[in-house]
Amino acid sequence: MVAGVDVGYGLGTAVVDSVPVAAHRLWIAAVAVDRGFLRDGEGDRPALRVACRGGDVMDPLVLGALVALVTILVLFSGVSVALGLLIVSAGFLLVFDGARSLELMPEILFGKLDNFALLSIPMFIIMGASIASTRAGADLYEALERWLTRIPGGLVISNLGACALFSAMSGSSPATCAAIGKMGIPEMRKRGYPDSVAAGSIAAGGTLGILIPPSVTMIVYGIATETSIGRLFLAGVFPGLLLVGLFMAWSLYSTWRSGNAAVLSATDYTWREKFEILPRVLPFIFIICGVLYAMYGGIATPSETAAVGALLCLVIAMVIYRLWNPRDLWVVLRDSTRESVMILFIIAAAGVFSYMLSSLFITQSIAEWIGTLDVNRWVLMGAVNVFLLIAGFFLPPVAVILMAAPILLPIIVTAGFDPIWFAVVLTINMEIGLISPPVGLNLYVINGIAPDIKLKTILVGSLPYVACMIVAIVLLCLFPGIATWLPDAVMGSTR
């Protein structure tokens, strides 16, 4: 057996295949039989009705609607996502499956975290936090602005390009907005760009952090659905570039339409000024390229490359940006630990939530019901997109993926859609949620950076970029190869 236990992500010879998710379900069923919760042979038998402990019988579809309603109410109460999922899961298991079913919850909770691949999440978060704690974002913005200054409208293009590169380095949408926006928004406003373009372009550019690899969101999707993380990373490359192109095109058009030709003029920089900024940003870009090469060259697993990348980013932050102060290093590690624990806790709670849905036959019944619908598969995909959009308006991307992916993936696969392609569509839907009310995290980050720009102006400025994302989803539906060609070319086709 080859060393390395990054389960199920097929990244060359350095990776061991995982135990399929079906085996995990068989383990759950075996434990349930051993504990007396099921009679032997019932673990995979479908059921059409679920009996309440009081003796009443409820249709699983009705029960599923009740679970959805209660979950929404609990999450809207202000309880954290992870704790809310555990409360809902425990409540429904207690009512419909009896108190003894709660004995399985600790095993499922900790069993979801017993996965070596999860180590890549805190490592990539440390990698992003160490970059976000320095002037790397400002330097990246300045470098692109100096090199693209001869292009008409080069400043807004520089901002979006800096967002794309910084998001690839940090993997965080709010961090990208904060790092690039602090320099980009004041400079664009000083040059005469409309406030809506200055704020909207940064808010939209920040969303690229969950699509362009390496992406923590893609890692979470891969773990939740037992999908190759390597393929997911590659699948996000061309759609990410497509979104960058659409964002740039709209920004240039909107600027030109404003009638202020001065903002499209160039600022002269000497060759010395252009080259002197490169040593501060090229090392980070080399690290990203090195991490991706190590993964796809079969040199190391995602967790191993993430650990090396995190260490190198910390070293470069200390050497180039003099991040020597122990307090500054402590802030980086503290914030990374908090975010990592939050994500891992949601993953564990979502595992219990998925078990509750499966044990009450809600997941199976929904899949069976949708399979009986005589509708075109694109109508089904449209309904799924509407659901994801609405969910993204209120919940963070990680929570939506962990709650919805186990339910939606069997439906998507049965309808003939590629799960890798669907991951990209799902992620773009989550990007829309980041710049749409009522949550719209990126909108509030931009408002914090430029408080004199009204929130309404930021929202109005971001809406055209929402339209760009919808156009990207339509293009992905018409030309799925945008997302699937690169994974197939690099890692071979699985179809």
Coordinates of C-alpha atoms in Angstrom, one line a residue, residues 19-473:
V19 CA -13.7 3.3 2.0
P20 CA -16.8 4.3 0.1
V21 CA -19.6 6.2 1.8
A22 CA -21.7 3.0 1.4
A23 CA -19.3 1.2 3.7
H24 CA -19.7 4.0 6.3
R25 CA -23.5 3.5 6.1
L26 CA -23.1 -0.2 6.5
W27 CA -21.0 0.5 9.7
I28 CA -23.8 2.7 11.0
A29 CA -26.3 -0.1 10.3
A30 CA -24.1 -2.7 11.9
V31 CA -23.8 -0.6 15.0
A32 CA -27.6 -0.1 15.0
V33 CA -28.2 -3.8 14.7
D34 CA -25.7 -4.5 17.5
R35 CA -27.4 -2.0 19.8
G36 CA -30.8 -3.3 19.0
F37 CA -32.1 -0.3 17.1
L38 CA -32.7 -2.4 13.9
R39 CA -33.4 -6.0 13.3
D40 CA -30.7 -7.7 11.1
G41 CA -31.5 -6.9 7.4
E42 CA -33.3 -3.7 8.0
G43 CA -30.4 -1.4 7.5
D44 CA -30.9 -0.9 3.8
R45 CA -34.6 -1.6 3.5
P46 CA -36.7 1.3 2.3
A47 CA -39.8 2.4 4.3
L48 CA -42.8 4.3 3.1
R49 CA -44.0 5.4 6.6
V50 CA -42.3 6.6 9.7
A51 CA -44.0 5.9 13.0
C52 CA -43.9 8.5 15.8
R53 CA -43.3 7.2 19.3
G54 CA -46.9 8.1 20.2
G55 CA -48.2 5.6 17.6
D56 CA -49.1 8.1 14.8
V57 CA -47.8 7.4 11.3
M58 CA -46.3 10.2 9.1
D59 CA -45.3 10.2 5.5
P60 CA -41.5 10.7 5.1
L61 CA -42.1 13.6 2.6
V62 CA -44.3 15.4 5.1
L63 CA -41.8 14.7 7.8
G64 CA -39.1 16.1 5.5
A65 CA -41.0 19.3 5.1
L66 CA -41.4 19.5 8.9
V67 CA -37.7 19.0 9.3
A68 CA -37.0 21.8 6.8
L69 CA -39.3 24.2 8.6
V70 CA -38.0 23.5 12.0
T71 CA -34.4 23.7 10.8
I72 CA -35.0 27.1 9.3
L73 CA -36.7 28.4 12.5
V74 CA -33.8 27.1 14.7
L75 CA -31.1 28.6 12.5
F76 CA -33.0 31.9 12.3
S77 CA -33.1 32.0 16.1
G78 CA -29.5 33.0 16.2
V79 CA -28.1 29.6 17.3
S80 CA -24.8 28.6 15.6
V81 CA -25.2 26.4 12.5
A82 CA -23.5 23.4 14.0
L83 CA -25.5 23.6 17.3
G84 CA -28.7 24.2 15.4
L85 CA -28.2 21.0 13.3
L86 CA -27.5 19.0 16.4
I87 CA -30.6 20.3 18.2
V88 CA -32.8 19.5 15.2
S89 CA -31.3 16.0 14.7
A90 CA -31.5 15.1 18.3
G91 CA -35.1 16.3 18.6
F92 CA -36.4 14.4 15.6
L93 CA -34.5 11.2 16.4
L94 CA -35.9 11.4 20.0
V95 CA -39.5 11.9 18.8
F96 CA -39.6 9.5 15.8
D97 CA -36.9 6.9 16.7
G98 CA -36.8 6.8 20.5
A99 CA -34.3 7.8 23.1
R100 CA -32.0 4.8 22.3
S101 CA -31.2 6.3 18.9
L102 CA -29.4 9.2 20.6
E103 CA -26.7 6.8 21.7
L104 CA -25.4 6.7 18.1
M105 CA -24.9 10.4 17.9
P106 CA -21.5 10.6 19.6
E107 CA -20.1 7.9 17.4
I108 CA -21.4 9.6 14.2
L109 CA -20.2 13.0 15.4
F110 CA -16.7 11.9 16.0
G111 CA -16.7 9.4 13.2
K112 CA -17.2 12.2 10.7
L113 CA -14.1 13.9 12.0
D114 CA -12.0 10.6 11.8
N115 CA -10.8 11.5 8.4
F116 CA -7.2 12.4 7.6
A117 CA -8.3 14.5 4.6
L118 CA -9.9 17.0 7.0
L119 CA -6.4 18.1 8.0
S120 CA -6.1 20.0 4.7
I121 CA -8.9 22.4 5.9
P122 CA -6.9 24.1 8.8
M123 CA -3.7 24.0 6.7
F124 CA -5.2 25.9 3.8
I125 CA -6.9 28.3 6.3
I126 CA -3.5 29.0 8.0
M127 CA -2.1 29.5 4.5
G128 CA -4.7 32.1 3.7
A129 CA -4.6 33.8 7.2
S130 CA -0.8 34.3 7.0
I131 CA -1.1 36.0 3.6
A132 CA -4.1 38.1 4.7
S133 CA -2.2 39.3 7.8
T134 CA 0.4 41.1 5.6
R135 CA 0.5 43.7 2.9
A136 CA 0.5 41.0 0.3
G137 CA -2.9 42.1 -1.0
A138 CA -1.9 45.7 -1.3
D139 CA 1.4 44.7 -3.0
L140 CA -0.5 42.4 -5.4
Y141 CA -2.8 45.2 -6.3
E142 CA 0.0 47.7 -6.8
A143 CA 2.0 45.2 -9.0
L144 CA -1.0 44.6 -11.3
E145 CA -1.9 48.3 -11.4
R146 CA 1.7 49.2 -12.5
W147 CA 1.9 46.5 -15.2
L148 CA -1.6 46.9 -16.6
T149 CA -1.7 50.7 -16.5
R150 CA -1.4 51.1 -20.3
I151 CA -4.7 49.2 -20.8
P152 CA -7.8 51.4 -20.9
G153 CA -9.6 51.0 -17.6
G154 CA -6.5 49.1 -16.3
L155 CA -7.3 50.1 -12.7
V156 CA -10.5 48.2 -12.4
I157 CA -9.0 45.3 -14.3
S158 CA -6.1 45.4 -11.8
N159 CA -8.5 45.2 -8.9
L160 CA -10.4 42.2 -10.3
G161 CA -7.1 40.5 -11.3
A162 CA -5.8 41.1 -7.8
C163 CA -9.0 39.7 -6.3
A164 CA -8.6 36.6 -8.4
L165 CA -5.0 36.0 -7.5
F166 CA -5.4 36.9 -3.8
S167 CA -8.5 34.7 -3.5
A168 CA -6.4 31.8 -4.9
M169 CA -3.8 32.5 -2.2
S170 CA -6.2 33.0 0.7
G171 CA -9.3 31.0 -0.2
S172 CA -11.4 33.5 1.8
S173 CA -13.9 35.9 0.2
P174 CA -14.1 38.4 3.1
A175 CA -10.3 38.5 3.4
T176 CA -10.0 39.2 -0.3
C177 CA -12.6 42.0 -0.1
A178 CA -10.7 43.5 2.9
A179 CA -7.2 43.2 1.5
I180 CA -7.8 44.4 -2.0
G181 CA -10.7 46.8 -1.1
K182 CA -8.6 48.9 1.3
M183 CA -6.3 49.9 -1.5
G184 CA -8.5 49.5 -4.6
I185 CA -11.7 51.3 -3.6
P186 CA -10.1 54.6 -2.5
E187 CA -7.8 54.6 -5.5
M188 CA -10.7 54.0 -8.0
R189 CA -12.8 56.7 -6.4
K190 CA -9.9 59.1 -6.5
R191 CA -9.5 58.4 -10.3
G192 CA -13.2 59.1 -10.9
Y193 CA -14.6 55.6 -11.2
P194 CA -18.3 55.4 -10.1
D195 CA -18.9 54.3 -6.5
S196 CA -21.1 51.5 -7.7
V197 CA -18.3 50.1 -9.9
A198 CA -15.6 50.6 -7.3
A199 CA -17.5 48.9 -4.5
G200 CA -19.4 46.3 -6.6
S201 CA -16.3 45.0 -8.5
I202 CA -14.4 44.4 -5.2
A203 CA -17.4 42.7 -3.6
A204 CA -17.9 40.5 -6.6
G205 CA -14.2 39.8 -7.0
G206 CA -14.0 38.7 -3.4
T207 CA -16.5 35.8 -4.1
L208 CA -13.9 34.2 -6.4
G209 CA -12.2 32.9 -3.2
I210 CA -14.5 29.9 -2.9
L211 CA -14.2 28.9 -6.6
I212 CA -10.6 29.4 -7.7
P213 CA -8.3 26.7 -6.3
P214 CA -7.2 25.9 -3.7
S215 CA -10.7 26.3 -2.2
V216 CA -11.8 25.2 1.2
T217 CA -15.4 25.1 0.0
M218 CA -14.4 22.6 -2.7
I219 CA -12.6 20.5 -0.1
V220 CA -15.8 20.4 2.1
Y221 CA -17.9 19.4 -1.0
G222 CA -15.4 16.7 -1.8
I223 CA -15.4 15.3 1.7
A224 CA -19.2 15.5 2.0
T225 CA -19.8 13.7 -1.3
E226 CA -16.8 11.5 -1.5
T227 CA -15.7 13.3 -4.7
S228 CA -12.1 13.8 -5.9
I229 CA -10.8 17.0 -4.5
G230 CA -8.2 17.1 -7.2
R231 CA -10.9 17.1 -9.9
L232 CA -12.9 19.7 -8.0
F233 CA -9.9 22.0 -7.9
L234 CA -9.2 21.7 -11.6
A235 CA -12.9 22.1 -12.4
G236 CA -12.9 25.5 -10.7
V237 CA -10.1 26.9 -12.9
F238 CA -11.8 27.8 -16.2
P239 CA -15.2 28.8 -14.6
G240 CA -13.2 31.1 -12.3
L241 CA -11.4 32.6 -15.2
L242 CA -14.8 32.9 -17.0
L243 CA -16.2 34.9 -14.1
V244 CA -13.1 37.1 -14.0
G245 CA -13.6 37.9 -17.7
L246 CA -17.3 38.6 -17.3
F247 CA -16.6 40.8 -14.3
M248 CA -14.0 42.8 -16.2
A249 CA -16.2 43.2 -19.3
W250 CA -19.1 44.6 -17.3
S251 CA -16.8 46.9 -15.2
L252 CA -15.2 48.4 -18.4
Y253 CA -18.6 48.8 -20.0
S254 CA -20.1 50.4 -16.9
T255 CA -17.1 52.8 -16.6
W256 CA -17.3 53.7 -20.3
R257 CA -21.1 54.3 -20.0
S258 CA -20.5 56.7 -17.1
G259 CA -19.1 59.2 -19.6
N260 CA -16.0 60.0 -17.7
A261 CA -13.2 59.3 -20.2
A262 CA -10.5 60.4 -17.7
V263 CA -10.9 57.2 -15.7
L264 CA -9.8 55.2 -18.8
S265 CA -6.5 57.1 -19.2
A266 CA -3.2 55.6 -18.2
T267 CA -0.7 56.5 -15.5
D268 CA 2.9 56.2 -16.4
Y269 CA 5.3 54.0 -14.4
T270 CA 9.0 53.5 -15.1
W271 CA 10.3 50.0 -15.7
R272 CA 12.2 50.3 -12.4
E273 CA 8.9 50.9 -10.6
K274 CA 7.3 47.9 -12.3
F275 CA 10.1 45.5 -11.4
E276 CA 10.7 46.6 -7.9
I277 CA 7.3 45.4 -6.7
L278 CA 7.6 41.9 -8.1
P279 CA 9.9 40.3 -5.4
R280 CA 7.2 41.0 -2.8
V281 CA 4.4 39.1 -4.6
L282 CA 6.0 36.4 -6.8
P283 CA 7.0 34.1 -3.9
F284 CA 3.3 33.7 -2.9
I285 CA 2.3 32.9 -6.5
F286 CA 5.1 30.4 -6.8
I287 CA 3.8 28.7 -3.6
I288 CA 0.3 28.4 -5.1
C289 CA 1.7 26.9 -8.3
G290 CA 4.0 24.6 -6.3
V291 CA 1.1 23.3 -4.2
L292 CA -1.0 22.6 -7.3
Y293 CA 1.9 20.9 -9.0
A294 CA 2.7 18.7 -6.0
M295 CA -1.0 17.6 -5.9
Y296 CA -1.4 16.8 -9.6
G297 CA 2.1 15.5 -10.1
G298 CA 1.4 12.7 -7.7
I299 CA 4.1 14.0 -5.4
A300 CA 2.0 14.5 -2.3
T301 CA -1.6 14.3 -1.0
P302 CA -3.8 17.4 -0.5
S303 CA -3.2 17.4 3.3
E304 CA 0.6 17.1 2.8
T305 CA 0.7 19.9 0.2
A306 CA -1.5 22.1 2.3
A307 CA 0.8 21.7 5.3
V308 CA 3.9 22.5 3.3
G309 CA 2.1 25.5 1.7
A310 CA 1.0 26.8 5.1
L311 CA 4.5 26.6 6.5
L312 CA 6.1 28.3 3.5
C313 CA 3.5 31.1 3.6
L314 CA 4.2 31.7 7.3
V315 CA 8.0 31.8 6.6
I316 CA 7.6 34.2 3.6
A317 CA 5.3 36.4 5.7
M318 CA 8.0 36.5 8.4
V319 CA 10.9 37.1 6.0
I320 CA 9.4 39.5 3.5
Y321 CA 6.8 41.3 5.7
R322 CA 8.7 41.1 9.0
L323 CA 5.9 39.2 10.8
W324 CA 8.2 38.5 13.7
N325 CA 6.1 39.8 16.5
P326 CA 4.8 36.8 18.6
R327 CA 1.5 38.6 19.1
D328 CA 1.0 38.9 15.3
L329 CA 1.8 35.2 14.8
W330 CA -0.6 34.4 17.7
V331 CA -3.4 36.3 16.0
V332 CA -2.8 34.3 12.7
L333 CA -2.9 31.0 14.5
R334 CA -5.8 32.0 16.8
D335 CA -8.0 33.2 14.0
S336 CA -7.1 30.1 11.9
T337 CA -8.0 27.8 14.8
R338 CA -11.4 29.5 15.3
E339 CA -12.4 29.2 11.7
S340 CA -11.1 25.6 11.4
V341 CA -13.0 24.5 14.5
M342 CA -16.1 26.2 13.2
I343 CA -16.0 24.4 9.9
L344 CA -15.1 21.0 11.4
F345 CA -17.9 21.3 14.0
I346 CA -20.3 22.0 11.1
I347 CA -19.0 19.0 9.2
A348 CA -19.5 16.8 12.3
A349 CA -23.0 18.2 13.0
A350 CA -24.0 17.9 9.3
G351 CA -23.0 14.2 9.5
V352 CA -25.5 13.7 12.4
F353 CA -28.1 15.7 10.5
S354 CA -27.6 13.5 7.4
Y355 CA -27.9 10.3 9.5
M356 CA -31.2 11.6 11.0
L357 CA -32.6 12.3 7.5
S358 CA -31.5 8.8 6.3
S359 CA -32.7 6.9 9.4
L360 CA -36.1 8.5 9.1
F361 CA -36.1 7.6 5.3
I362 CA -36.5 11.3 4.3
T363 CA -33.5 11.3 1.9
Q364 CA -34.6 8.1 0.2
S365 CA -38.2 9.2 -0.1
I366 CA -37.3 12.6 -1.6
A367 CA -35.0 10.9 -4.2
E368 CA -37.7 8.4 -5.0
W369 CA -40.4 11.1 -5.3
I370 CA -38.3 13.2 -7.6
G371 CA -37.5 10.1 -9.7
T372 CA -41.2 9.6 -10.3
L373 CA -41.7 13.2 -11.6
D374 CA -42.2 13.3 -15.3
V375 CA -40.2 16.5 -15.8
N376 CA -37.3 17.5 -18.1
R377 CA -33.9 17.2 -16.3
W378 CA -33.2 20.8 -17.0
V379 CA -36.4 21.8 -15.3
L380 CA -35.2 19.8 -12.3
M381 CA -31.8 21.6 -12.5
G382 CA -33.5 24.9 -12.6
A383 CA -35.5 24.0 -9.4
V384 CA -32.3 22.9 -7.7
N385 CA -30.6 26.2 -8.6
V386 CA -33.5 28.2 -7.2
F387 CA -33.3 26.2 -4.0
L388 CA -29.5 26.8 -3.8
L389 CA -29.9 30.5 -4.4
I390 CA -32.5 30.9 -1.6
A391 CA -30.4 28.8 0.8
G392 CA -27.3 30.9 -0.1
F393 CA -29.1 34.1 0.8
F394 CA -29.4 33.0 4.4
L395 CA -26.7 30.5 5.2
P396 CA -22.9 30.3 4.7
P397 CA -21.6 28.2 1.8
V398 CA -20.1 25.5 4.0
A399 CA -23.5 25.0 5.8
V400 CA -25.4 24.8 2.6
I401 CA -23.0 22.3 1.0
L402 CA -23.0 20.0 4.1
M403 CA -26.8 20.1 4.5
A404 CA -27.8 19.9 0.8
A405 CA -25.1 18.0 -1.0
P406 CA -25.9 14.5 0.4
I407 CA -29.6 15.0 -0.5
L408 CA -29.1 16.6 -3.9
L409 CA -26.2 14.5 -5.2
P410 CA -28.1 11.3 -5.8
I411 CA -30.8 13.2 -7.5
I412 CA -28.3 15.0 -9.7
V413 CA -26.5 11.8 -10.7
T414 CA -29.7 10.0 -11.4
A415 CA -30.8 12.8 -13.7
G416 CA -27.5 12.3 -15.7
F417 CA -25.5 15.3 -14.5
D418 CA -21.8 15.2 -13.6
P419 CA -21.1 15.6 -9.9
I420 CA -17.9 17.6 -10.6
W421 CA -19.8 20.0 -12.9
F422 CA -22.6 20.3 -10.3
A423 CA -20.0 21.3 -7.7
V424 CA -19.0 24.3 -9.8
V425 CA -22.7 25.3 -10.4
L426 CA -23.4 25.0 -6.6
T427 CA -20.3 27.1 -5.7
I428 CA -21.3 29.9 -8.1
N429 CA -24.8 29.9 -6.5
M430 CA -23.0 30.3 -3.1
E431 CA -21.0 33.2 -4.6
I432 CA -24.3 34.9 -5.4
G433 CA -25.4 34.6 -1.8
L434 CA -22.2 36.4 -0.6
I435 CA -23.2 39.6 -2.4
S436 CA -27.0 39.4 -2.0
P437 CA -29.1 40.5 1.0
P438 CA -30.1 39.8 3.7
V439 CA -26.8 38.2 4.7
G440 CA -24.5 39.2 1.9
L441 CA -21.3 39.1 3.9
N442 CA -19.1 40.8 1.3
L443 CA -21.5 43.8 1.1
Y444 CA -21.0 44.5 4.8
V445 CA -17.2 44.0 4.5
I446 CA -17.1 46.6 1.7
N447 CA -19.3 48.9 3.8
G448 CA -16.9 48.6 6.7
I449 CA -14.0 49.6 4.4
A450 CA -15.8 52.5 2.8
P451 CA -18.5 53.6 5.3
D452 CA -19.3 56.8 3.3
I453 CA -20.6 54.6 0.4
K454 CA -24.2 53.7 1.2
L455 CA -25.1 50.1 1.5
K456 CA -27.7 50.6 -1.1
T457 CA -25.1 51.8 -3.6
I458 CA -22.9 48.8 -2.9
L459 CA -25.9 46.5 -3.4
V460 CA -26.9 48.2 -6.6
G461 CA -23.3 48.1 -7.8
S462 CA -23.1 44.3 -7.1
L463 CA -26.3 43.3 -8.8
P464 CA -24.8 43.4 -12.4
Y465 CA -22.1 41.0 -11.1
V466 CA -24.9 38.7 -9.9
A467 CA -26.2 38.8 -13.5
C468 CA -22.7 37.9 -14.7
M469 CA -22.7 34.8 -12.4
I470 CA -26.1 33.8 -13.7
V471 CA -24.8 34.1 -17.2
A472 CA -21.8 31.9 -16.2
I473 CA -24.2 29.2 -14.8

